[in-house]
C-alpha positions as CSV (number, residue, x, y, z in Angstrom):
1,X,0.0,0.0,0.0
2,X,1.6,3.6,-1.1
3,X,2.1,5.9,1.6
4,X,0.5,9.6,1.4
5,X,1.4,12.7,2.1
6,X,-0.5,15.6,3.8
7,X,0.1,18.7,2.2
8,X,-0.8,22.0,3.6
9,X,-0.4,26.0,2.8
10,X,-1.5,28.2,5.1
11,X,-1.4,31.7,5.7
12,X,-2.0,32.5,8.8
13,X,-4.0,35.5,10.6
14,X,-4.0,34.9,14.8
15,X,-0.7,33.4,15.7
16,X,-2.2,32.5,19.2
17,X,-5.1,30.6,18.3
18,X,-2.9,28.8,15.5
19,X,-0.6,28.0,17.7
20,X,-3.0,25.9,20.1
21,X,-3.9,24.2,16.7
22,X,-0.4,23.0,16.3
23,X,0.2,22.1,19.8
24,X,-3.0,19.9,19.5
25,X,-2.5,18.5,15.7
26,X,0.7,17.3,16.0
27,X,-0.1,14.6,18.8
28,X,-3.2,13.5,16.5
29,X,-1.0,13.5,13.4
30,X,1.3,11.2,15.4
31,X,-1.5,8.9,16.4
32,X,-2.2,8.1,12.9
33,X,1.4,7.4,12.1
34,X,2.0,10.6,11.0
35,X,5.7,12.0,10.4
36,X,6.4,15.8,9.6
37,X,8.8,16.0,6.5
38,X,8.4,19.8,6.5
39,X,6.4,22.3,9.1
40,X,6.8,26.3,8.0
41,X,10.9,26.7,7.0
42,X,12.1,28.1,4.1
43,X,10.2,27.7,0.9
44,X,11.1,29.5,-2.6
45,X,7.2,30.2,-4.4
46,X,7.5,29.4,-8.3
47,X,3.9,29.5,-9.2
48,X,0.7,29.8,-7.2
49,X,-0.6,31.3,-4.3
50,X,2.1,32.5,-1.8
51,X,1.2,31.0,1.6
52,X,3.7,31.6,4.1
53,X,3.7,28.3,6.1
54,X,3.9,25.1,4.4
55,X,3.9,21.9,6.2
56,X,4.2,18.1,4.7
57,X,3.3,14.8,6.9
58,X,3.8,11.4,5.6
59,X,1.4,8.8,6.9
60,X,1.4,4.9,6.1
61,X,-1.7,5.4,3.6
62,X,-4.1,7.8,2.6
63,X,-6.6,5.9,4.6
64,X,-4.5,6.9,7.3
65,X,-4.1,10.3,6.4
66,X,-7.8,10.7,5.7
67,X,-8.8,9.2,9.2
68,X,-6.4,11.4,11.0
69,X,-8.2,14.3,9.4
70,X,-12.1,12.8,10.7
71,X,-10.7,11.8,13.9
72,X,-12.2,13.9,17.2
73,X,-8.7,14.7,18.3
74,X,-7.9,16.3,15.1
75,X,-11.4,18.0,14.5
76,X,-11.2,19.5,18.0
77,X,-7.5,20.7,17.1
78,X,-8.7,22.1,13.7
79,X,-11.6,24.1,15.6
80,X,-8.4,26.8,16.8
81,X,-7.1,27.5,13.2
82,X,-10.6,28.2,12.0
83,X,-10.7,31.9,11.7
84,X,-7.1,31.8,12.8
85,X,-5.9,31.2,9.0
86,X,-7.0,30.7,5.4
87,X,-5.3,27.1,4.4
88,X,-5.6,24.6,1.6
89,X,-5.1,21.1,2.4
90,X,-4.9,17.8,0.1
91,X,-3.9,14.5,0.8
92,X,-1.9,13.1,-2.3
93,X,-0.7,9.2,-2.7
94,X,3.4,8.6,-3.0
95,X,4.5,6.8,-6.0
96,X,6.3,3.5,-5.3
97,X,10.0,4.1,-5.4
């Protein structure tokens, strides 16, 4: 089964509240065999929209990843960056090596 990565850009607009979202996601990211390749850091935009914190977690499927998302601990993390940020978010499958 191909893993999947968790892709995220956010721009964020209350650092306080977002930050109590990140405190909380990453133990239910971990629960879900989550792994952070990449959480804000430098970034160089090439096409797009420009969204200043971009943040990558691999997870052992996309079942995984899409569970994590559903899950209560996660939901009741997301509930601090709503209105805290504007953020697309996609879960994509990794291609076999």
């Amino acid at each position: 089964m191909p893993t999947a990565l968790w892709i995220a850009h956010v721009h964020v607009t209350d650092a306080a509240a977002y930050g109590r979202y990140a405190a909380a996601a990453g133990p239910a990211i971990a629960a879900f065999g989550g792994v952070f390749l990449a959480r804000g850091g430098r970034y160089v935009q090439l096409e797009g929209r420009d969204r200043a914190r971009n943040v990558v977690a691999r997870f052992p499927s996309l079942e995984a990843a899409h569970a994590c998302y559903l899950s209560p601990a996660y939901q009741a993390a997301l509930a601090h960056a709503k209105g805290a940020s504007e953020r697309d978010l996609m879960i994509v499958e990794e291609v076999a090596p």
